[in-house]
PDB file of C-alpha atoms and ligand atoms in Angstrom:
ATOM      1  CA  MET Y  15      -4.332 -19.651   6.243  1.00 95.00           C
ATOM      2  CA  ARG Y  16      -6.205 -20.872   9.386  1.00 93.00           C
ATOM      3  CA  TYR Y  17      -2.483 -22.155  11.131  1.00 96.00           C
ATOM      4  CA  THR Y  18      -2.094 -18.001  10.065  1.00 97.00           C
ATOM      5  CA  LEU Y  19      -5.217 -16.859  12.232  1.00 97.00           C
ATOM      6  CA  ASP Y  20      -5.380 -19.162  14.854  1.00 96.00           C
ATOM      7  CA  TYR Y  21      -2.138 -17.768  15.952  1.00 97.00           C
ATOM      8  CA  ILE Y  22      -2.640 -14.112  15.053  1.00 97.00           C
ATOM      9  CA  LYS Y  23      -6.316 -14.425  17.236  1.00 95.00           C
ATOM     10  CA  THR Y  24      -3.888 -15.321  20.594  1.00 96.00           C
ATOM     11  CA  TYR Y  25      -2.738 -11.797  20.279  1.00 94.00           C
ATOM     12  CA  THR Y  26      -5.726 -10.278  19.086  1.00 93.00           C
ATOM     13  CA  GLU Y  27      -8.375 -12.135  20.841  1.00 90.00           C
ATOM     14  CA  ASP Y  28     -11.826  -9.797  20.675  1.00 88.00           C
ATOM     15  CA  PHE Y  29     -10.086  -7.017  18.875  1.00 94.00           C
ATOM     16  CA  GLU Y  30     -11.603  -6.886  15.734  1.00 95.00           C
ATOM     17  CA  PRO Y  31      -9.693  -4.398  12.963  1.00 97.00           C
ATOM     18  CA  GLU Y  32     -11.461  -2.804  10.412  1.00 97.00           C
ATOM     19  CA  ILE Y  33      -9.204  -0.705   8.466  1.00 98.00           C
ATOM     20  CA  GLY Y  34      -5.808  -1.896   7.438  1.00 98.00           C
ATOM     21  CA  ILE Y  35      -2.874   0.185   6.443  1.00 97.00           C
ATOM     22  CA  ILE Y  36       0.009  -0.702   4.434  1.00 96.00           C
ATOM     23  CA  LEU Y  37       2.726   2.071   5.644  1.00 94.00           C
ATOM     24  CA  GLY Y  38       5.109   2.971   2.739  1.00 87.00           C
ATOM     25  CA  SER Y  39       8.425   4.528   3.050  1.00 81.00           C
ATOM     26  CA  GLY Y  40       8.636   6.678   6.036  1.00 81.00           C
ATOM     27  CA  LEU Y  41       5.491   6.221   7.330  1.00 88.00           C
ATOM     28  CA  GLY Y  42       6.553   3.278  10.044  1.00 86.00           C
ATOM     29  CA  GLU Y  43       6.575   6.078  12.975  1.00 87.00           C
ATOM     30  CA  LEU Y  44       2.538   5.699  12.811  1.00 91.00           C
ATOM     31  CA  ALA Y  45       2.962   2.219  13.756  1.00 92.00           C
ATOM     32  CA  ASP Y  46       5.278   3.131  16.500  1.00 90.00           C
ATOM     33  CA  LYS Y  47       3.095   5.463  17.644  1.00 91.00           C
ATOM     34  CA  TYR Y  48      -0.196   3.772  17.998  1.00 93.00           C
ATOM     35  CA  GLN Y  49       1.233   0.405  18.829  1.00 95.00           C
ATOM     36  CA  GLU Y  50      -1.055  -1.673  21.141  1.00 95.00           C
ATOM     37  CA  PHE Y  51       0.412  -4.898  20.188  1.00 94.00           C
ATOM     38  CA  ALA Y  52       2.421  -6.442  17.409  1.00 95.00           C
ATOM     39  CA  ILE Y  53       3.431  -9.419  15.865  1.00 96.00           C
ATOM     40  CA  PRO Y  54       6.694  -9.754  14.102  1.00 95.00           C
ATOM     41  CA  TYR Y  55       5.922 -11.560  10.169  1.00 95.00           C
ATOM     42  CA  LYS Y  56       8.399 -14.142  11.238  1.00 93.00           C
ATOM     43  CA  GLN Y  57       6.444 -15.573  14.137  1.00 95.00           C
ATOM     44  CA  ILE Y  58       3.593 -15.711  12.008  1.00 96.00           C
ATOM     45  CA  PRO Y  59       2.849 -19.409  10.409  1.00 96.00           C
ATOM     46  CA  LYS Y  60       2.697 -19.291   6.921  1.00 95.00           C
ATOM     47  CA  PHE Y  61       2.794 -15.830   6.938  1.00 96.00           C
ATOM     48  CA  PRO Y  62       5.617 -14.404   3.893  1.00 93.00           C
ATOM     49  CA  HIS Y  63       9.429 -13.215   5.150  1.00 82.00           C
ATOM     50  CA  LEU Y  64      12.257 -13.934   3.908  1.00 69.00           C
ATOM     51  CA  ALA Y  65      15.107 -14.660   6.154  1.00 61.00           C
ATOM     52  CA  GLY Y  66      18.277 -12.782   5.818  1.00 54.00           C
ATOM     53  CA  VAL Y  67      17.468  -9.634   4.539  1.00 53.00           C
ATOM     54  CA  GLU Y  68      18.890  -6.600   5.898  1.00 52.00           C
ATOM     55  CA  GLY Y  69      17.611  -4.294   8.012  1.00 50.00           C
ATOM     56  CA  HIS Y  70      13.640  -5.685   7.275  1.00 55.00           C
ATOM     57  CA  LYS Y  71      11.112  -4.100  10.106  1.00 75.00           C
ATOM     58  CA  GLY Y  72       8.161  -6.670   9.508  1.00 91.00           C
ATOM     59  CA  GLN Y  73       5.390  -6.476  11.532  1.00 94.00           C
ATOM     60  CA  LEU Y  74       1.824  -6.926  11.809  1.00 96.00           C
ATOM     61  CA  VAL Y  75       0.901  -3.551  14.462  1.00 96.00           C
ATOM     62  CA  PHE Y  76      -2.519  -3.317  15.983  1.00 97.00           C
ATOM     63  CA  GLY Y  77      -3.764  -0.214  17.573  1.00 96.00           C
ATOM     64  CA  ASN Y  78      -6.242   2.196  17.928  1.00 95.00           C
ATOM     65  CA  VAL Y  79      -5.737   5.426  15.427  1.00 95.00           C
ATOM     66  CA  ALA Y  80      -7.967   7.986  15.799  1.00 93.00           C
ATOM     67  CA  GLY Y  81     -10.477   5.885  17.220  1.00 92.00           C
ATOM     68  CA  ARG Y  82     -10.560   3.494  14.763  1.00 96.00           C
ATOM     69  CA  LYS Y  83      -9.079   0.033  15.012  1.00 97.00           C
ATOM     70  CA  VAL Y  84      -6.336  -0.681  12.606  1.00 97.00           C
ATOM     71  CA  VAL Y  85      -3.884  -3.475  11.785  1.00 97.00           C
ATOM     72  CA  MET Y  86      -1.027  -2.218  10.006  1.00 97.00           C
ATOM     73  CA  MET Y  87       1.458  -3.625   7.628  1.00 96.00           C
ATOM     74  CA  GLN Y  88       5.039  -1.977   9.061  1.00 94.00           C
ATOM     75  CA  GLY Y  89       6.990  -3.186   6.266  1.00 91.00           C
ATOM     76  CA  ARG Y  90       5.755  -4.423   3.325  1.00 92.00           C
ATOM     77  CA  MET Y  91       6.717  -7.653   0.494  1.00 93.00           C
ATOM     78  CA  HIS Y  92       7.714  -6.461  -2.561  1.00 94.00           C
ATOM     79  CA  TYR Y  93       7.947  -8.575  -5.661  1.00 96.00           C
ATOM     80  CA  TYR Y  94      11.131  -7.537  -6.214  1.00 95.00           C
ATOM     81  CA  GLU Y  95      12.501  -8.850  -3.363  1.00 92.00           C
ATOM     82  CA  GLY Y  96      11.768 -12.380  -4.485  1.00 93.00           C
ATOM     83  CA  TYR Y  97       8.716 -13.248  -3.169  1.00 95.00           C
ATOM     84  CA  SER Y  98       6.150 -14.995  -4.933  1.00 96.00           C
ATOM     85  CA  MET Y  99       3.205 -12.658  -6.311  1.00 97.00           C
ATOM     86  CA  GLU Y 100       1.058 -15.002  -3.393  1.00 97.00           C
ATOM     87  CA  GLN Y 101       3.864 -14.130  -0.760  1.00 96.00           C
ATOM     88  CA  VAL Y 102       3.428 -10.479  -1.870  1.00 97.00           C
ATOM     89  CA  THR Y 103      -0.647 -10.603  -1.086  1.00 98.00           C
ATOM     90  CA  TYR Y 104      -1.301 -12.899   1.543  1.00 98.00           C
ATOM     91  CA  PRO Y 105      -1.513 -10.329   4.247  1.00 98.00           C
ATOM     92  CA  ILE Y 106      -4.184  -9.051   2.650  1.00 98.00           C
ATOM     93  CA  ARG Y 107      -6.493 -12.006   2.441  1.00 98.00           C
ATOM     94  CA  VAL Y 108      -4.884 -12.482   6.194  1.00 98.00           C
ATOM     95  CA  MET Y 109      -6.680  -8.687   6.581  1.00 98.00           C
ATOM     96  CA  LYS Y 110      -9.800  -9.886   5.072  1.00 98.00           C
ATOM     97  CA  GLU Y 111     -10.262 -12.897   7.444  1.00 97.00           C
ATOM     98  CA  LEU Y 112      -9.684 -10.479  10.269  1.00 97.00           C
ATOM     99  CA  GLY Y 113     -12.254  -8.424   9.521  1.00 97.00           C
ATOM    100  CA  VAL Y 114     -10.597  -5.421   7.088  1.00 98.00           C
ATOM    101  CA  LYS Y 115     -13.211  -3.781   4.995  1.00 98.00           C
ATOM    102  CA  THR Y 116     -11.390  -0.930   4.169  1.00 98.00           C
ATOM    103  CA  LEU Y 117      -7.929  -0.529   3.321  1.00 98.00           C
ATOM    104  CA  ILE Y 118      -5.380   2.641   2.898  1.00 98.00           C
ATOM    105  CA  ILE Y 119      -2.549   1.462   0.503  1.00 98.00           C
ATOM    106  CA  THR Y 120       0.312   3.961   0.580  1.00 97.00           C
ATOM    107  CA  ASN Y 121       3.797   4.100  -1.153  1.00 95.00           C
ATOM    108  CA  ALA Y 122       6.762   6.256  -2.605  1.00 95.00           C
ATOM    109  CA  SER Y 123       6.777   6.907  -6.577  1.00 97.00           C
ATOM    110  CA  GLY Y 124       8.389   8.708  -9.197  1.00 97.00           C
ATOM    111  CA  ILE Y 125       6.608  11.554 -11.057  1.00 98.00           C
ATOM    112  CA  VAL Y 126       5.636  10.988 -15.120  1.00 98.00           C
ATOM    113  CA  ASN Y 127       3.379  13.690 -14.575  1.00 98.00           C
ATOM    114  CA  LYS Y 128       5.356  17.131 -15.756  1.00 97.00           C
ATOM    115  CA  SER Y 129       3.020  19.313 -13.484  1.00 98.00           C
ATOM    116  CA  PHE Y 130       3.862  17.319 -10.132  1.00 98.00           C
ATOM    117  CA  ARG Y 131       6.262  17.990  -7.791  1.00 97.00           C
ATOM    118  CA  PRO Y 132       8.396  16.222  -5.695  1.00 96.00           C
ATOM    119  CA  GLY Y 133       6.697  16.172  -2.059  1.00 95.00           C
ATOM    120  CA  ASP Y 134       3.304  16.234  -3.536  1.00 97.00           C
ATOM    121  CA  LEU Y 135       0.792  13.606  -2.476  1.00 97.00           C
ATOM    122  CA  MET Y 136      -1.063  11.955  -4.971  1.00 98.00           C
ATOM    123  CA  VAL Y 137      -4.700  10.369  -4.736  1.00 98.00           C
ATOM    124  CA  ILE Y 138      -4.548   6.982  -6.504  1.00 98.00           C
ATOM    125  CA  THR Y 139      -7.520   7.056  -9.193  1.00 98.00           C
ATOM    126  CA  ASP Y 140      -6.547   4.301 -11.013  1.00 98.00           C
ATOM    127  CA  HIS Y 141      -3.742   2.028 -11.912  1.00 98.00           C
ATOM    128  CA  ILE Y 142      -2.005   0.512 -15.014  1.00 98.00           C
ATOM    129  CA  ASN Y 143      -0.206  -3.294 -14.073  1.00 98.00           C
ATOM    130  CA  PHE Y 144       2.574  -3.393 -15.932  1.00 98.00           C
ATOM    131  CA  MET Y 145       4.588  -5.971 -13.341  1.00 98.00           C
ATOM    132  CA  GLY Y 146       4.209  -8.459 -15.859  1.00 97.00           C
ATOM    133  CA  THR Y 147       2.329 -10.562 -13.744  1.00 98.00           C
ATOM    134  CA  ASN Y 148      -0.822 -10.870 -11.645  1.00 98.00           C
ATOM    135  CA  PRO Y 149      -1.641 -12.380  -8.338  1.00 98.00           C
ATOM    136  CA  LEU Y 150      -4.902 -14.035  -9.094  1.00 98.00           C
ATOM    137  CA  ILE Y 151      -3.063 -16.338 -11.737  1.00 98.00           C
ATOM    138  CA  GLY Y 152      -3.752 -19.893 -10.653  1.00 97.00           C
ATOM    139  CA  ARG Y 153      -6.979 -21.874  -8.931  1.00 97.00           C
ATOM    140  CA  ASN Y 154      -9.405 -19.288  -8.135  1.00 98.00           C
ATOM    141  CA  ASN Y 155     -10.513 -19.563  -4.603  1.00 96.00           C
ATOM    142  CA  SER Y 156     -13.913 -18.425  -4.851  1.00 97.00           C
ATOM    143  CA  LYS Y 157     -14.399 -18.368  -1.251  1.00 96.00           C
ATOM    144  CA  TYR Y 158     -12.735 -14.565  -1.842  1.00 98.00           C
ATOM    145  CA  GLY Y 159     -14.097 -13.453  -5.186  1.00 98.00           C
ATOM    146  CA  THR Y 160     -15.038 -14.734  -8.660  1.00 98.00           C
ATOM    147  CA  ARG Y 161     -12.406 -15.687 -11.212  1.00 98.00           C
ATOM    148  CA  PHE Y 162     -12.648 -12.606 -13.595  1.00 98.00           C
ATOM    149  CA  PRO Y 163     -13.122  -9.488 -11.177  1.00 98.00           C
ATOM    150  CA  ASP Y 164     -14.085  -6.334 -12.487  1.00 98.00           C
ATOM    151  CA  MET Y 165     -11.499  -3.857 -12.062  1.00 98.00           C
ATOM    152  CA  SER Y 166     -13.684  -0.748 -13.105  1.00 98.00           C
ATOM    153  CA  GLU Y 167     -13.357   1.249  -9.589  1.00 98.00           C
ATOM    154  CA  VAL Y 168     -10.632  -0.486  -7.656  1.00 98.00           C
ATOM    155  CA  TYR Y 169     -10.066   3.240  -6.098  1.00 98.00           C
ATOM    156  CA  ASP Y 170     -13.538   3.733  -4.176  1.00 98.00           C
ATOM    157  CA  LYS Y 171     -14.801   6.944  -5.431  1.00 98.00           C
ATOM    158  CA  SER Y 172     -16.714   7.985  -2.265  1.00 97.00           C
ATOM    159  CA  LEU Y 173     -13.498   7.289  -0.274  1.00 98.00           C
ATOM    160  CA  ILE Y 174     -11.815   9.292  -2.756  1.00 98.00           C
ATOM    161  CA  LYS Y 175     -14.139  12.568  -2.004  1.00 98.00           C
ATOM    162  CA  ILE Y 176     -13.403  11.754   1.799  1.00 98.00           C
ATOM    163  CA  VAL Y 177      -9.707  12.172   1.245  1.00 98.00           C
ATOM    164  CA  ASP Y 178     -10.257  15.242  -1.134  1.00 98.00           C
ATOM    165  CA  ALA Y 179     -12.306  16.725   1.910  1.00 98.00           C
ATOM    166  CA  ALA Y 180      -9.283  16.030   4.491  1.00 98.00           C
ATOM    167  CA  GLY Y 181      -7.080  17.144   2.050  1.00 97.00           C
ATOM    168  CA  ARG Y 182      -9.056  20.541   2.270  1.00 97.00           C
ATOM    169  CA  LEU Y 183      -9.280  20.707   5.827  1.00 97.00           C
ATOM    170  CA  LEU Y 184      -5.447  20.279   6.330  1.00 97.00           C
ATOM    171  CA  ASN Y 185      -4.999  22.519   3.684  1.00 97.00           C
ATOM    172  CA  ILE Y 186      -2.887  19.578   1.347  1.00 97.00           C
ATOM    173  CA  ASN Y 187      -2.769  20.655  -2.485  1.00 96.00           C
ATOM    174  CA  LEU Y 188      -3.809  16.542  -3.586  1.00 98.00           C
ATOM    175  CA  ARG Y 189      -3.218  15.685  -6.754  1.00 98.00           C
ATOM    176  CA  HIS Y 190      -5.237  12.796  -8.617  1.00 98.00           C
ATOM    177  CA  GLY Y 191      -3.851  10.558 -10.889  1.00 98.00           C
ATOM    178  CA  VAL Y 192      -2.667   7.023 -12.569  1.00 98.00           C
ATOM    179  CA  TYR Y 193      -0.574   4.913 -10.839  1.00 98.00           C
ATOM    180  CA  MET Y 194       2.243   2.276 -12.659  1.00 98.00           C
ATOM    181  CA  ALA Y 195       3.669  -0.619 -11.562  1.00 98.00           C
ATOM    182  CA  THR Y 196       6.683  -2.016 -12.442  1.00 98.00           C
ATOM    183  CA  SER Y 197       8.547  -5.032 -11.284  1.00 97.00           C
ATOM    184  CA  GLY Y 198      11.565  -3.376 -10.462  1.00 94.00           C
ATOM    185  CA  PRO Y 199      14.256  -3.523  -8.744  1.00 96.00           C
ATOM    186  CA  SER Y 200      15.775  -1.200 -11.520  1.00 97.00           C
ATOM    187  CA  TYR Y 201      14.328   2.222 -12.029  1.00 97.00           C
ATOM    188  CA  GLU Y 202      13.162   2.682 -15.459  1.00 98.00           C
ATOM    189  CA  THR Y 203      14.687   4.230 -18.401  1.00 97.00           C
ATOM    190  CA  PRO Y 204      14.212   7.849 -19.777  1.00 98.00           C
ATOM    191  CA  ALA Y 205      12.097   6.066 -22.834  1.00 98.00           C
ATOM    192  CA  GLU Y 206      10.133   4.014 -20.300  1.00 98.00           C
ATOM    193  CA  ILE Y 207       8.995   6.684 -18.694  1.00 98.00           C
ATOM    194  CA  LYS Y 208       7.897   8.404 -21.970  1.00 98.00           C
ATOM    195  CA  MET Y 209       6.244   4.969 -22.912  1.00 98.00           C
ATOM    196  CA  ALA Y 210       4.249   5.251 -19.232  1.00 98.00           C
ATOM    197  CA  ARG Y 211       3.377   8.912 -19.928  1.00 98.00           C
ATOM    198  CA  THR Y 212       1.622   8.190 -23.190  1.00 98.00           C
ATOM    199  CA  MET Y 213      -0.137   5.329 -22.186  1.00 98.00           C
ATOM    200  CA  GLY Y 214      -1.793   7.637 -19.130  1.00 98.00           C
ATOM    201  CA  ALA Y 215       0.450   7.070 -16.189  1.00 98.00           C
ATOM    202  CA  ASP Y 216       1.095  10.244 -13.825  1.00 98.00           C
ATOM    203  CA  ALA Y 217       3.526   8.382 -11.178  1.00 98.00           C
ATOM    204  CA  VAL Y 218       5.654   4.941 -11.307  1.00 98.00           C
ATOM    205  CA  GLY Y 219       6.226   2.503  -8.525  1.00 97.00           C
ATOM    206  CA  MET Y 220       7.170  -0.931  -7.573  1.00 96.00           C
ATOM    207  CA  SER Y 221       4.364  -1.643  -5.024  1.00 96.00           C
ATOM    208  CA  THR Y 222       0.517  -1.431  -4.365  1.00 98.00           C
ATOM    209  CA  VAL Y 223      -1.237  -2.624  -7.709  1.00 98.00           C
ATOM    210  CA  PRO Y 224      -0.395  -6.311  -6.210  1.00 98.00           C
ATOM    211  CA  GLU Y 225      -2.297  -5.800  -3.114  1.00 98.00           C
ATOM    212  CA  ALA Y 226      -4.648  -3.471  -4.711  1.00 98.00           C
ATOM    213  CA  ILE Y 227      -5.672  -6.142  -7.371  1.00 98.00           C
ATOM    214  CA  VAL Y 228      -6.640  -8.726  -4.632  1.00 98.00           C
ATOM    215  CA  ALA Y 229      -7.779  -6.633  -2.073  1.00 98.00           C
ATOM    216  CA  ASN Y 230     -10.372  -5.314  -5.207  1.00 98.00           C
ATOM    217  CA  HIS Y 231     -11.034  -9.555  -5.575  1.00 98.00           C
ATOM    218  CA  CYS Y 232     -12.098 -10.099  -2.179  1.00 98.00           C
ATOM    219  CA  GLY Y 233     -14.098  -6.956  -2.121  1.00 98.00           C
ATOM    220  CA  ILE Y 234     -12.432  -4.524   0.414  1.00 98.00           C
ATOM    221  CA  LYS Y 235     -12.642  -0.957  -0.237  1.00 98.00           C
ATOM    222  CA  ILE Y 236      -8.962   1.021  -1.276  1.00 98.00           C
ATOM    223  CA  ILE Y 237      -7.825   4.049  -0.500  1.00 98.00           C
ATOM    224  CA  GLY Y 238      -4.322   3.961  -2.436  1.00 98.00           C
ATOM    225  CA  LEU Y 239      -2.127   7.280  -1.342  1.00 98.00           C
ATOM    226  CA  SER Y 240       1.464   7.856  -3.376  1.00 97.00           C
ATOM    227  CA  CYS Y 241       4.276   9.929  -2.178  1.00 96.00           C
ATOM    228  CA  LEU Y 242       5.696  11.737  -4.918  1.00 96.00           C
ATOM    229  CA  THR Y 243       9.728  11.178  -3.761  1.00 96.00           C
ATOM    230  CA  ASN Y 244      11.387  12.000  -6.997  1.00 96.00           C
ATOM    231  CA  TYR Y 245      11.240  13.022 -11.035  1.00 97.00           C
ATOM    232  CA  ALA Y 246      11.066   9.994 -12.723  1.00 98.00           C
ATOM    233  CA  ALA Y 247      14.108   9.054 -15.299  1.00 96.00           C
ATOM    234  CA  GLY Y 248      14.480  11.752 -18.169  1.00 96.00           C
ATOM    235  CA  VAL Y 249      11.968  13.779 -16.395  1.00 96.00           C
ATOM    236  CA  SER Y 250      14.869  16.005 -15.066  1.00 93.00           C
ATOM    237  CA  SER Y 251      18.161  15.812 -15.635  1.00 89.00           C
ATOM    238  CA  LYS Y 252      18.952  14.328 -12.627  1.00 89.00           C
ATOM    239  CA  LYS Y 253      20.108  10.757 -11.464  1.00 90.00           C
ATOM    240  CA  LEU Y 254      17.724   8.537  -9.610  1.00 92.00           C
ATOM    241  CA  ASN Y 255      18.771   6.911  -6.302  1.00 89.00           C
ATOM    242  CA  HIS Y 256      17.193   5.108  -3.245  1.00 92.00           C
ATOM    243  CA  GLU Y 257      18.473   7.720  -0.802  1.00 90.00           C
ATOM    244  CA  GLU Y 258      16.469  10.540  -2.280  1.00 89.00           C
ATOM    245  CA  VAL Y 259      13.564   8.657  -2.282  1.00 90.00           C
ATOM    246  CA  LEU Y 260      13.855   7.695   1.536  1.00 90.00           C
ATOM    247  CA  ARG Y 261      14.644  11.579   2.203  1.00 90.00           C
ATOM    248  CA  THR Y 262      11.351  13.191   0.633  1.00 91.00           C
ATOM    249  CA  ALA Y 263       9.517  10.448   2.113  1.00 89.00           C
ATOM    250  CA  ASN Y 264      10.830  11.877   5.493  1.00 89.00           C
ATOM    251  CA  GLU Y 265      10.403  15.579   4.649  1.00 90.00           C
ATOM    252  CA  VAL Y 266       6.716  14.417   4.166  1.00 94.00           C
ATOM    253  CA  LYS Y 267       6.098  12.325   6.747  1.00 92.00           C
ATOM    254  CA  ASP Y 268       4.312  14.644   9.047  1.00 93.00           C
ATOM    255  CA  LYS Y 269       2.167  16.070   6.413  1.00 94.00           C
ATOM    256  CA  PHE Y 270       1.279  12.350   5.490  1.00 95.00           C
ATOM    257  CA  THR Y 271       0.488  10.893   8.678  1.00 95.00           C
ATOM    258  CA  ALA Y 272      -1.932  13.930   9.309  1.00 95.00           C
ATOM    259  CA  LEU Y 273      -3.842  13.086   6.107  1.00 96.00           C
ATOM    260  CA  ILE Y 274      -4.209   9.539   7.352  1.00 96.00           C
ATOM    261  CA  MET Y 275      -5.593  10.131  10.462  1.00 96.00           C
ATOM    262  CA  MET Y 276      -8.125  12.819   9.611  1.00 96.00           C
ATOM    263  CA  ILE Y 277      -9.014   9.730   6.426  1.00 97.00           C
ATOM    264  CA  LEU Y 278      -9.351   7.450   9.697  1.00 97.00           C
ATOM    265  CA  GLN Y 279     -11.527  10.111  11.545  1.00 95.00           C
ATOM    266  CA  ASN Y 280     -14.327  10.475   8.479  1.00 94.00           C
ATOM    267  CA  ILE Y 281     -14.352   7.195   6.908  1.00 92.00           C
ATOM    268  CA  LYS Y 282     -17.730   5.640   7.890  1.00 82.00           C
TER     269      LYS Y 282
HETATM  270  N1  HPA N   2      10.331   4.964  -9.982  1.00 62.36           N
HETATM  271  C1  HPA N   2      10.235   3.751  -9.478  1.00 62.36           C
HETATM  272  N2  HPA N   2       9.507   3.309  -8.273  1.00 62.36           N
HETATM  273  C2  HPA N   2       9.861   4.370  -7.266  1.00 62.36           C
HETATM  274  C3  HPA N   2      10.132   5.948  -7.745  1.00 62.36           C
HETATM  275  C4  HPA N   2      10.782   5.707  -9.216  1.00 62.36           C
HETATM  276  O1  HPA N   2      11.214   6.884  -9.893  1.00 62.36           O
HETATM  277  N3  HPA N   2      10.424   6.595  -6.475  1.00 62.36           N
HETATM  278  C5  HPA N   2      10.154   6.192  -6.101  1.00 62.36           C
HETATM  279  N4  HPA N   2       9.719   4.355  -6.227  1.00 62.36           N
END
């Protein structure tokens, strides 16, 4: 961690980000637009990156967005890409060390709750970790948090109120729901989606939960926002494909970006 921070601080100097944002599918432009400086992951000592992943845009982007000092992850590490859970969540601890107090985690997900529609935005109110592992497995580093962290309010209720208020101001009909994470990379079967619904999930995806667990462990407040890109398997008769996910995420990106900007203005 020390080498990582020493290197990053040669760029940031006295720039102390207070808010972190993990930019999911379709939201990369926010980072392009507000970038003051950026550091490619592969330049940062100890920072995870896999050599040779096609089209992998991975960098930490620093800037002032809506008057707030933020650090954005343009591109995230997914468990299904072969990163360890430690690698997937290493950037969260880096953000903690840089002074981040609030983390906005965004993603794209499939619809489990049949009353939701593709293109809707969902405020994550809670999650179900169905990845079959946990990023906190292993020796606990008590510098960050306790061995058995409480998880009864991972997604901060007072921040959800701020998100809802931002949604009302922008006339966006925000959904609320439980996000279930699987390891991926295969999409779910219809039987798995039926199980997810029975277990209380409203949306399903392949990210976010590891980062949320590690951020919660080290006392970072979390906002989770999901772009519902498609009906999950068996919810409609259509087959799933990544192009559809990207297409919907792209269609919604202006609305999603406006929401994030409004949230940034209103976070205390
Ligand atoms: N399932 C899992 N992850 C996803 C989906 C889905 O249907 N859509 C976008 N990410």
